[in-house]
Amino acid sequence: KQRRALRAIANRLKSNNQLDIIRYNINNQDGLNNLNNLLNRKELVLLKVDVDKKKQAKEFGILIAQTTNSELVQTVGHTLLLFKSSEPPNVISDLLVKECSTMTDSEDNIEDS
């Protein structure tokens, strides 16, 4: 449910131009530090990866998630959606709680029908 909620939040933020979209060159070590700092501040980041094949993008996403202690929410082609909960919780964490509770409420209503 959280992945679904995070994808919904990212979609909404992207349509409002509020989601950070980063182009990432896999050979740039400074990029990893910058990405980690951005994840700590923003929690949700869309990353466009410069690799040859889509399968490499997913493998790279798993590696990035492990390195930054974040979660790979989704991989679409060369684009990765990463989430890292921050302390104290950011706006994204608050939206995630609301989105998950909304999904649970709507599923309960479907079951009641």
mmCIF file of N, CA and C in Angstrom:
data_model
loop_
_atom_site.group_PDB
_atom_site.id
_atom_site.type_symbol
_atom_site.label_atom_id
_atom_site.label_comp_id
_atom_site.label_asym_id
_atom_site.label_seq_id
_atom_site.Cartn_x
_atom_site.Cartn_y
_atom_site.Cartn_z
ATOM 1 N N LYS A 1 0.821 -1.197 0.000
ATOM 2 C CA LYS A 1 0.000 0.000 0.000
ATOM 3 C C LYS A 1 0.859 1.252 0.000
ATOM 4 N N GLN A 2 1.992 1.202 0.713
ATOM 5 C CA GLN A 2 2.836 2.391 0.770
ATOM 6 C C GLN A 2 3.427 2.710 -0.589
ATOM 7 N N ARG A 3 3.855 1.689 -1.333
ATOM 8 C CA ARG A 3 4.412 1.932 -2.664
ATOM 9 C C ARG A 3 3.360 2.585 -3.563
ATOM 10 N N ARG A 4 2.155 2.068 -3.502
ATOM 11 C CA ARG A 4 1.068 2.622 -4.308
ATOM 12 C C ARG A 4 0.803 4.075 -3.923
ATOM 13 N N ALA A 5 0.811 4.338 -2.627
ATOM 14 C CA ALA A 5 0.583 5.699 -2.140
ATOM 15 C C ALA A 5 1.726 6.625 -2.563
ATOM 16 N N LEU A 6 2.967 6.138 -2.488
ATOM 17 C CA LEU A 6 4.103 6.955 -2.894
ATOM 18 C C LEU A 6 4.066 7.259 -4.388
ATOM 19 N N ARG A 7 3.660 6.280 -5.193
ATOM 20 C CA ARG A 7 3.535 6.523 -6.639
ATOM 21 C C ARG A 7 2.458 7.574 -6.910
ATOM 22 N N ALA A 8 1.358 7.510 -6.177
ATOM 23 C CA ALA A 8 0.276 8.487 -6.340
ATOM 24 C C ALA A 8 0.749 9.885 -5.944
ATOM 25 N N ILE A 9 1.473 9.972 -4.839
ATOM 26 C CA ILE A 9 2.002 11.264 -4.378
ATOM 27 C C ILE A 9 2.982 11.820 -5.403
ATOM 28 N N ALA A 10 3.883 10.963 -5.894
ATOM 29 C CA ALA A 10 4.874 11.403 -6.882
ATOM 30 C C ALA A 10 4.197 11.898 -8.153
ATOM 31 N N ASN A 11 3.159 11.203 -8.579
ATOM 32 C CA ASN A 11 2.437 11.600 -9.783
ATOM 33 C C ASN A 11 1.807 12.982 -9.601
ATOM 34 N N ARG A 12 1.203 13.193 -8.433
ATOM 35 C CA ARG A 12 0.590 14.485 -8.135
ATOM 36 C C ARG A 12 1.634 15.601 -8.085
ATOM 37 N N LEU A 13 2.734 15.338 -7.398
ATOM 38 C CA LEU A 13 3.790 16.344 -7.281
ATOM 39 C C LEU A 13 4.420 16.653 -8.637
ATOM 40 N N LYS A 14 4.605 15.616 -9.454
ATOM 41 C CA LYS A 14 5.202 15.809 -10.776
ATOM 42 C C LYS A 14 4.296 16.671 -11.653
ATOM 43 N N SER A 15 3.001 16.427 -11.597
ATOM 44 C CA SER A 15 2.074 17.219 -12.418
ATOM 45 C C SER A 15 2.018 18.679 -11.969
ATOM 46 N N ASN A 16 2.371 18.939 -10.696
ATOM 47 C CA ASN A 16 2.402 20.316 -10.180
ATOM 48 C C ASN A 16 3.817 20.906 -10.195
ATOM 49 N N ASN A 17 4.751 20.202 -10.856
ATOM 50 C CA ASN A 17 6.162 20.630 -10.923
ATOM 51 C C ASN A 17 6.780 20.817 -9.544
ATOM 52 N N GLN A 18 6.417 19.953 -8.585
ATOM 53 C CA GLN A 18 6.952 20.041 -7.229
ATOM 54 C C GLN A 18 7.858 18.865 -6.888
ATOM 55 N N LEU A 19 8.077 17.969 -7.834
ATOM 56 C CA LEU A 19 8.912 16.798 -7.592
ATOM 57 C C LEU A 19 10.281 17.038 -8.221
ATOM 58 N N ASP A 20 11.335 16.822 -7.443
ATOM 59 C CA ASP A 20 12.685 17.007 -7.961
ATOM 60 C C ASP A 20 13.034 15.861 -8.907
ATOM 61 N N ILE A 21 13.399 16.209 -10.138
ATOM 62 C CA ILE A 21 13.800 15.232 -11.140
ATOM 63 C C ILE A 21 15.283 15.453 -11.404
ATOM 64 N N ILE A 22 16.090 14.434 -11.138
ATOM 65 C CA ILE A 22 17.533 14.540 -11.213
ATOM 66 C C ILE A 22 18.058 13.627 -12.315
ATOM 67 N N ARG A 23 18.952 14.148 -13.147
ATOM 68 C CA ARG A 23 19.680 13.318 -14.111
ATOM 69 C C ARG A 23 20.937 12.850 -13.402
ATOM 70 N N TYR A 24 21.187 11.545 -13.464
ATOM 71 C CA TYR A 24 22.293 10.975 -12.695
ATOM 72 C C TYR A 24 23.234 10.203 -13.594
ATOM 73 N N ASN A 25 24.508 10.583 -13.558
ATOM 74 C CA ASN A 25 25.550 9.855 -14.275
ATOM 75 C C ASN A 25 26.169 8.872 -13.292
ATOM 76 N N ILE A 26 26.157 7.588 -13.616
ATOM 77 C CA ILE A 26 26.591 6.559 -12.670
ATOM 78 C C ILE A 26 28.080 6.631 -12.339
ATOM 79 N N ASN A 27 28.852 7.381 -13.099
ATOM 80 C CA ASN A 27 30.292 7.483 -12.850
ATOM 81 C C ASN A 27 30.656 8.661 -11.959
ATOM 82 N N ASN A 28 29.685 9.400 -11.460
ATOM 83 C CA ASN A 28 29.928 10.611 -10.686
ATOM 84 C C ASN A 28 29.700 10.353 -9.197
ATOM 85 N N GLN A 29 30.781 10.262 -8.406
ATOM 86 C CA GLN A 29 30.675 9.991 -6.969
ATOM 87 C C GLN A 29 30.046 11.169 -6.221
ATOM 88 N N ASP A 30 30.339 12.404 -6.664
ATOM 89 C CA ASP A 30 29.722 13.568 -6.014
ATOM 90 C C ASP A 30 28.210 13.537 -6.159
ATOM 91 N N GLY A 31 27.739 12.985 -7.264
ATOM 92 C CA GLY A 31 26.306 12.877 -7.498
ATOM 93 C C GLY A 31 25.624 12.042 -6.430
ATOM 94 N N LEU A 32 26.304 11.007 -5.944
ATOM 95 C CA LEU A 32 25.742 10.145 -4.901
ATOM 96 C C LEU A 32 25.575 10.914 -3.597
ATOM 97 N N ASN A 33 26.575 11.709 -3.238
ATOM 98 C CA ASN A 33 26.477 12.523 -2.017
ATOM 99 C C ASN A 33 25.368 13.559 -2.149
ATOM 100 N N ASN A 34 25.292 14.196 -3.314
ATOM 101 C CA ASN A 34 24.233 15.184 -3.551
ATOM 102 C C ASN A 34 22.851 14.537 -3.506
ATOM 103 N N LEU A 35 22.731 13.342 -4.093
ATOM 104 C CA LEU A 35 21.458 12.620 -4.079
ATOM 105 C C LEU A 35 21.054 12.275 -2.653
ATOM 106 N N ASN A 36 21.993 11.802 -1.856
ATOM 107 C CA ASN A 36 21.689 11.446 -0.475
ATOM 108 C C ASN A 36 21.225 12.672 0.307
ATOM 109 N N ASN A 37 21.902 13.811 0.113
ATOM 110 C CA ASN A 37 21.483 15.052 0.784
ATOM 111 C C ASN A 37 20.087 15.470 0.337
ATOM 112 N N LEU A 38 19.821 15.353 -0.957
ATOM 113 C CA LEU A 38 18.505 15.715 -1.484
ATOM 114 C C LEU A 38 17.415 14.800 -0.913
ATOM 115 N N LEU A 39 17.695 13.501 -0.838
ATOM 116 C CA LEU A 39 16.739 12.556 -0.256
ATOM 117 C C LEU A 39 16.466 12.882 1.209
ATOM 118 N N ASN A 40 17.500 13.284 1.933
ATOM 119 C CA ASN A 40 17.316 13.650 3.343
ATOM 120 C C ASN A 40 16.417 14.873 3.486
ATOM 121 N N ARG A 41 16.514 15.803 2.532
ATOM 122 C CA ARG A 41 15.694 17.020 2.586
ATOM 123 C C ARG A 41 14.299 16.823 2.017
ATOM 124 N N LYS A 42 14.195 16.176 0.870
ATOM 125 C CA LYS A 42 12.935 16.114 0.117
ATOM 126 C C LYS A 42 12.156 14.819 0.303
ATOM 127 N N GLU A 43 12.826 13.740 0.680
ATOM 128 C CA GLU A 43 12.250 12.410 0.904
ATOM 129 C C GLU A 43 11.890 11.653 -0.380
ATOM 130 N N LEU A 44 11.368 12.315 -1.384
ATOM 131 C CA LEU A 44 10.911 11.647 -2.604
ATOM 132 C C LEU A 44 11.588 12.307 -3.801
ATOM 133 N N VAL A 45 12.327 11.489 -4.586
ATOM 134 C CA VAL A 45 13.096 12.019 -5.709
ATOM 135 C C VAL A 45 12.920 11.106 -6.914
ATOM 136 N N LEU A 46 12.747 11.710 -8.070
ATOM 137 C CA LEU A 46 12.695 10.999 -9.345
ATOM 138 C C LEU A 46 14.081 11.106 -9.968
ATOM 139 N N LEU A 47 14.673 9.971 -10.297
ATOM 140 C CA LEU A 47 16.046 9.924 -10.776
ATOM 141 C C LEU A 47 16.086 9.337 -12.175
ATOM 142 N N LYS A 48 16.645 10.085 -13.127
ATOM 143 C CA LYS A 48 16.819 9.586 -14.490
ATOM 144 C C LYS A 48 18.265 9.132 -14.607
ATOM 145 N N VAL A 49 18.451 7.833 -14.859
ATOM 146 C CA VAL A 49 19.767 7.224 -14.811
ATOM 147 C C VAL A 49 20.350 7.067 -16.210
ATOM 148 N N ASP A 50 21.625 7.392 -16.333
ATOM 149 C CA ASP A 50 22.337 7.293 -17.601
ATOM 150 C C ASP A 50 22.996 5.916 -17.708
ATOM 151 N N VAL A 51 22.226 4.916 -18.156
ATOM 152 C CA VAL A 51 22.739 3.564 -18.394
ATOM 153 C C VAL A 51 22.289 3.098 -19.776
ATOM 154 N N ASP A 52 22.915 2.025 -20.256
ATOM 155 C CA ASP A 52 22.614 1.546 -21.602
ATOM 156 C C ASP A 52 21.297 0.782 -21.688
ATOM 157 N N LYS A 53 21.003 -0.030 -20.683
ATOM 158 C CA LYS A 53 19.825 -0.891 -20.749
ATOM 159 C C LYS A 53 18.917 -0.680 -19.545
ATOM 160 N N LYS A 54 17.639 -0.933 -19.758
ATOM 161 C CA LYS A 54 16.645 -0.750 -18.688
ATOM 162 C C LYS A 54 16.927 -1.666 -17.504
ATOM 163 N N LYS A 55 17.378 -2.893 -17.781
ATOM 164 C CA LYS A 55 17.671 -3.836 -16.706
ATOM 165 C C LYS A 55 18.784 -3.283 -15.813
ATOM 166 N N GLN A 56 19.753 -2.615 -16.425
ATOM 167 C CA GLN A 56 20.832 -2.001 -15.647
ATOM 168 C C GLN A 56 20.288 -0.905 -14.741
ATOM 169 N N ALA A 57 19.288 -0.198 -15.208
ATOM 170 C CA ALA A 57 18.691 0.884 -14.409
ATOM 171 C C ALA A 57 18.081 0.316 -13.130
ATOM 172 N N LYS A 58 17.377 -0.795 -13.239
ATOM 173 C CA LYS A 58 16.761 -1.403 -12.057
ATOM 174 C C LYS A 58 17.828 -1.890 -11.085
ATOM 175 N N GLU A 59 18.865 -2.557 -11.616
ATOM 176 C CA GLU A 59 19.952 -3.034 -10.757
ATOM 177 C C GLU A 59 20.657 -1.867 -10.079
ATOM 178 N N PHE A 60 20.868 -0.800 -10.843
ATOM 179 C CA PHE A 60 21.499 0.390 -10.296
ATOM 180 C C PHE A 60 20.603 1.031 -9.236
ATOM 181 N N GLY A 61 19.300 1.025 -9.462
ATOM 182 C CA GLY A 61 18.357 1.560 -8.487
ATOM 183 C C GLY A 61 18.416 0.822 -7.167
ATOM 184 N N ILE A 62 18.531 -0.487 -7.234
ATOM 185 C CA ILE A 62 18.653 -1.291 -6.008
ATOM 186 C C ILE A 62 19.937 -0.929 -5.269
ATOM 187 N N LEU A 63 21.022 -0.771 -6.012
ATOM 188 C CA LEU A 63 22.308 -0.398 -5.419
ATOM 189 C C LEU A 63 22.246 0.996 -4.790
ATOM 190 N N ILE A 64 21.652 1.949 -5.496
ATOM 191 C CA ILE A 64 21.501 3.314 -4.971
ATOM 192 C C ILE A 64 20.658 3.308 -3.698
ATOM 193 N N ALA A 65 19.564 2.549 -3.714
ATOM 194 C CA ALA A 65 18.686 2.482 -2.542
ATOM 195 C C ALA A 65 19.444 1.927 -1.335
ATOM 196 N N GLN A 66 20.236 0.892 -1.546
ATOM 197 C CA GLN A 66 21.018 0.324 -0.444
ATOM 198 C C GLN A 66 22.059 1.319 0.063
ATOM 199 N N THR A 67 22.722 2.000 -0.867
ATOM 200 C CA THR A 67 23.782 2.937 -0.504
ATOM 201 C C THR A 67 23.242 4.146 0.247
ATOM 202 N N THR A 68 22.088 4.637 -0.144
ATOM 203 C CA THR A 68 21.513 5.842 0.477
ATOM 204 C C THR A 68 20.523 5.521 1.598
ATOM 205 N N ASN A 69 20.346 4.238 1.908
ATOM 206 C CA ASN A 69 19.363 3.806 2.910
ATOM 207 C C ASN A 69 17.964 4.304 2.570
ATOM 208 N N SER A 70 17.652 4.255 1.289
ATOM 209 C CA SER A 70 16.328 4.676 0.829
ATOM 210 C C SER A 70 15.608 3.456 0.264
ATOM 211 N N GLU A 71 14.417 3.688 -0.246
ATOM 212 C CA GLU A 71 13.636 2.595 -0.817
ATOM 213 C C GLU A 71 13.380 2.888 -2.291
ATOM 214 N N LEU A 72 13.629 1.885 -3.124
ATOM 215 C CA LEU A 72 13.311 1.992 -4.540
ATOM 216 C C LEU A 72 11.827 1.704 -4.683
ATOM 217 N N VAL A 73 11.058 2.736 -4.950
ATOM 218 C CA VAL A 73 9.602 2.607 -5.021
ATOM 219 C C VAL A 73 9.185 2.038 -6.367
ATOM 220 N N GLN A 74 9.814 2.542 -7.445
ATOM 221 C CA GLN A 74 9.385 2.140 -8.782
ATOM 222 C C GLN A 74 10.521 2.370 -9.770
ATOM 223 N N THR A 75 10.578 1.501 -10.775
ATOM 224 C CA THR A 75 11.492 1.682 -11.897
ATOM 225 C C THR A 75 10.672 1.619 -13.170
ATOM 226 N N VAL A 76 10.757 2.665 -13.975
ATOM 227 C CA VAL A 76 10.098 2.692 -15.281
ATOM 228 C C VAL A 76 11.163 3.101 -16.281
ATOM 229 N N GLY A 77 11.588 2.154 -17.106
ATOM 230 C CA GLY A 77 12.644 2.437 -18.068
ATOM 231 C C GLY A 77 13.917 2.834 -17.365
ATOM 232 N N HIS A 78 14.414 4.020 -17.662
ATOM 233 C CA HIS A 78 15.623 4.544 -17.054
ATOM 234 C C HIS A 78 15.325 5.483 -15.888
ATOM 235 N N THR A 79 14.093 5.508 -15.422
ATOM 236 C CA THR A 79 13.667 6.428 -14.370
ATOM 237 C C THR A 79 13.364 5.665 -13.082
ATOM 238 N N LEU A 80 13.932 6.146 -11.987
ATOM 239 C CA LEU A 80 13.755 5.520 -10.678
ATOM 240 C C LEU A 80 13.035 6.487 -9.754
ATOM 241 N N LEU A 81 12.158 5.964 -8.926
ATOM 242 C CA LEU A 81 11.512 6.756 -7.889
ATOM 243 C C LEU A 81 12.044 6.262 -6.555
ATOM 244 N N LEU A 82 12.704 7.154 -5.808
ATOM 245 C CA LEU A 82 13.318 6.802 -4.528
ATOM 246 C C LEU A 82 12.634 7.543 -3.390
ATOM 247 N N PHE A 83 12.490 6.856 -2.253
ATOM 248 C CA PHE A 83 11.901 7.454 -1.061
ATOM 249 C C PHE A 83 12.805 7.171 0.124
ATOM 250 N N LYS A 84 13.033 8.205 0.923
ATOM 251 C CA LYS A 84 13.795 8.049 2.160
ATOM 252 C C LYS A 84 13.112 8.887 3.226
ATOM 253 N N SER A 85 12.599 8.232 4.234
ATOM 254 C CA SER A 85 11.919 8.933 5.318
ATOM 255 C C SER A 85 12.940 9.753 6.099
ATOM 256 N N SER A 86 12.596 10.988 6.398
ATOM 257 C CA SER A 86 13.538 11.862 7.095
ATOM 258 C C SER A 86 13.117 12.047 8.546
ATOM 259 N N GLU A 87 14.069 12.493 9.347
ATOM 260 C CA GLU A 87 13.803 12.819 10.744
ATOM 261 C C GLU A 87 14.063 14.292 10.932
ATOM 262 N N PRO A 88 13.149 15.091 11.378
ATOM 263 C CA PRO A 88 11.750 14.775 11.620
ATOM 264 C C PRO A 88 11.011 14.568 10.290
ATOM 265 N N PRO A 89 9.861 13.901 10.346
ATOM 266 C CA PRO A 89 9.114 13.631 9.115
ATOM 267 C C PRO A 89 8.824 14.906 8.321
ATOM 268 N N ASN A 90 8.908 14.777 7.021
ATOM 269 C CA ASN A 90 8.717 15.881 6.095
ATOM 270 C C ASN A 90 7.273 15.876 5.591
ATOM 271 N N VAL A 91 6.975 16.772 4.696
ATOM 272 C CA VAL A 91 5.634 16.878 4.103
ATOM 273 C C VAL A 91 5.255 15.570 3.414
ATOM 274 N N ILE A 92 6.209 14.920 2.742
ATOM 275 C CA ILE A 92 5.928 13.680 2.023
ATOM 276 C C ILE A 92 5.465 12.598 2.991
ATOM 277 N N SER A 93 6.116 12.494 4.146
ATOM 278 C CA SER A 93 5.705 11.495 5.140
ATOM 279 C C SER A 93 4.277 11.744 5.605
ATOM 280 N N ASP A 94 3.933 13.013 5.803
ATOM 281 C CA ASP A 94 2.566 13.355 6.201
ATOM 282 C C ASP A 94 1.571 12.972 5.104
ATOM 283 N N LEU A 95 1.941 13.276 3.838
ATOM 284 C CA LEU A 95 1.075 12.903 2.716
ATOM 285 C C LEU A 95 0.926 11.390 2.614
ATOM 286 N N LEU A 96 2.007 10.663 2.893
ATOM 287 C CA LEU A 96 1.976 9.205 2.824
ATOM 288 C C LEU A 96 0.997 8.632 3.842
ATOM 289 N N VAL A 97 1.020 9.159 5.044
ATOM 290 C CA VAL A 97 0.091 8.692 6.082
ATOM 291 C C VAL A 97 -1.352 8.954 5.654
ATOM 292 N N LYS A 98 -1.605 10.152 5.130
ATOM 293 C CA LYS A 98 -2.961 10.494 4.683
ATOM 294 C C LYS A 98 -3.398 9.623 3.513
ATOM 295 N N GLU A 99 -2.493 9.423 2.550
ATOM 296 C CA GLU A 99 -2.814 8.628 1.358
ATOM 297 C C GLU A 99 -3.108 7.177 1.741
ATOM 298 N N CYS A 100 -2.307 6.617 2.637
ATOM 299 C CA CYS A 100 -2.534 5.228 3.071
ATOM 300 C C CYS A 100 -3.850 5.092 3.825
ATOM 301 N N SER A 101 -4.171 6.076 4.653
ATOM 302 C CA SER A 101 -5.444 5.995 5.388
ATOM 303 C C SER A 101 -6.623 6.150 4.436
ATOM 304 N N THR A 102 -6.485 6.974 3.412
ATOM 305 C CA THR A 102 -7.540 7.138 2.402
ATOM 306 C C THR A 102 -7.757 5.836 1.649
ATOM 307 N N MET A 103 -6.640 5.174 1.288
ATOM 308 C CA MET A 103 -6.745 3.897 0.572
ATOM 309 C C MET A 103 -7.414 2.843 1.439
ATOM 310 N N THR A 104 -7.061 2.805 2.717
ATOM 311 C CA THR A 104 -7.665 1.835 3.629
ATOM 312 C C THR A 104 -9.152 2.100 3.774
ATOM 313 N N ASP A 105 -9.538 3.385 3.900
ATOM 314 C CA ASP A 105 -10.955 3.737 4.023
ATOM 315 C C ASP A 105 -11.730 3.338 2.781
ATOM 316 N N SER A 106 -11.169 3.593 1.602
ATOM 317 C CA SER A 106 -11.877 3.256 0.358
ATOM 318 C C SER A 106 -11.975 1.746 0.181
ATOM 319 N N GLU A 107 -10.951 0.999 0.606
ATOM 320 C CA GLU A 107 -11.018 -0.468 0.526
ATOM 321 C C GLU A 107 -12.060 -1.015 1.494
ATOM 322 N N ASP A 108 -12.163 -0.378 2.685
ATOM 323 C CA ASP A 108 -13.191 -0.796 3.645
ATOM 324 C C ASP A 108 -14.587 -0.571 3.083
ATOM 325 N N ASN A 109 -14.782 0.559 2.382
ATOM 326 C CA ASN A 109 -16.071 0.855 1.785
ATOM 327 C C ASN A 109 -16.412 -0.143 0.689
ATOM 328 N N ILE A 110 -15.432 -0.578 -0.074
ATOM 329 C CA ILE A 110 -15.664 -1.578 -1.131
ATOM 330 C C ILE A 110 -16.087 -2.907 -0.505
ATOM 331 N N GLU A 111 -15.406 -3.279 0.594
ATOM 332 C CA GLU A 111 -15.744 -4.542 1.251
ATOM 333 C C GLU A 111 -17.135 -4.499 1.871
ATOM 334 N N ASP A 112 -17.571 -3.327 2.340
ATOM 335 C CA ASP A 112 -18.880 -3.184 2.957
ATOM 336 C C ASP A 112 -20.013 -3.299 1.934
ATOM 337 N N SER A 113 -19.704 -2.996 0.662
ATOM 338 C CA SER A 113 -20.740 -2.997 -0.381
ATOM 339 C C SER A 113 -21.250 -4.372 -0.676
#
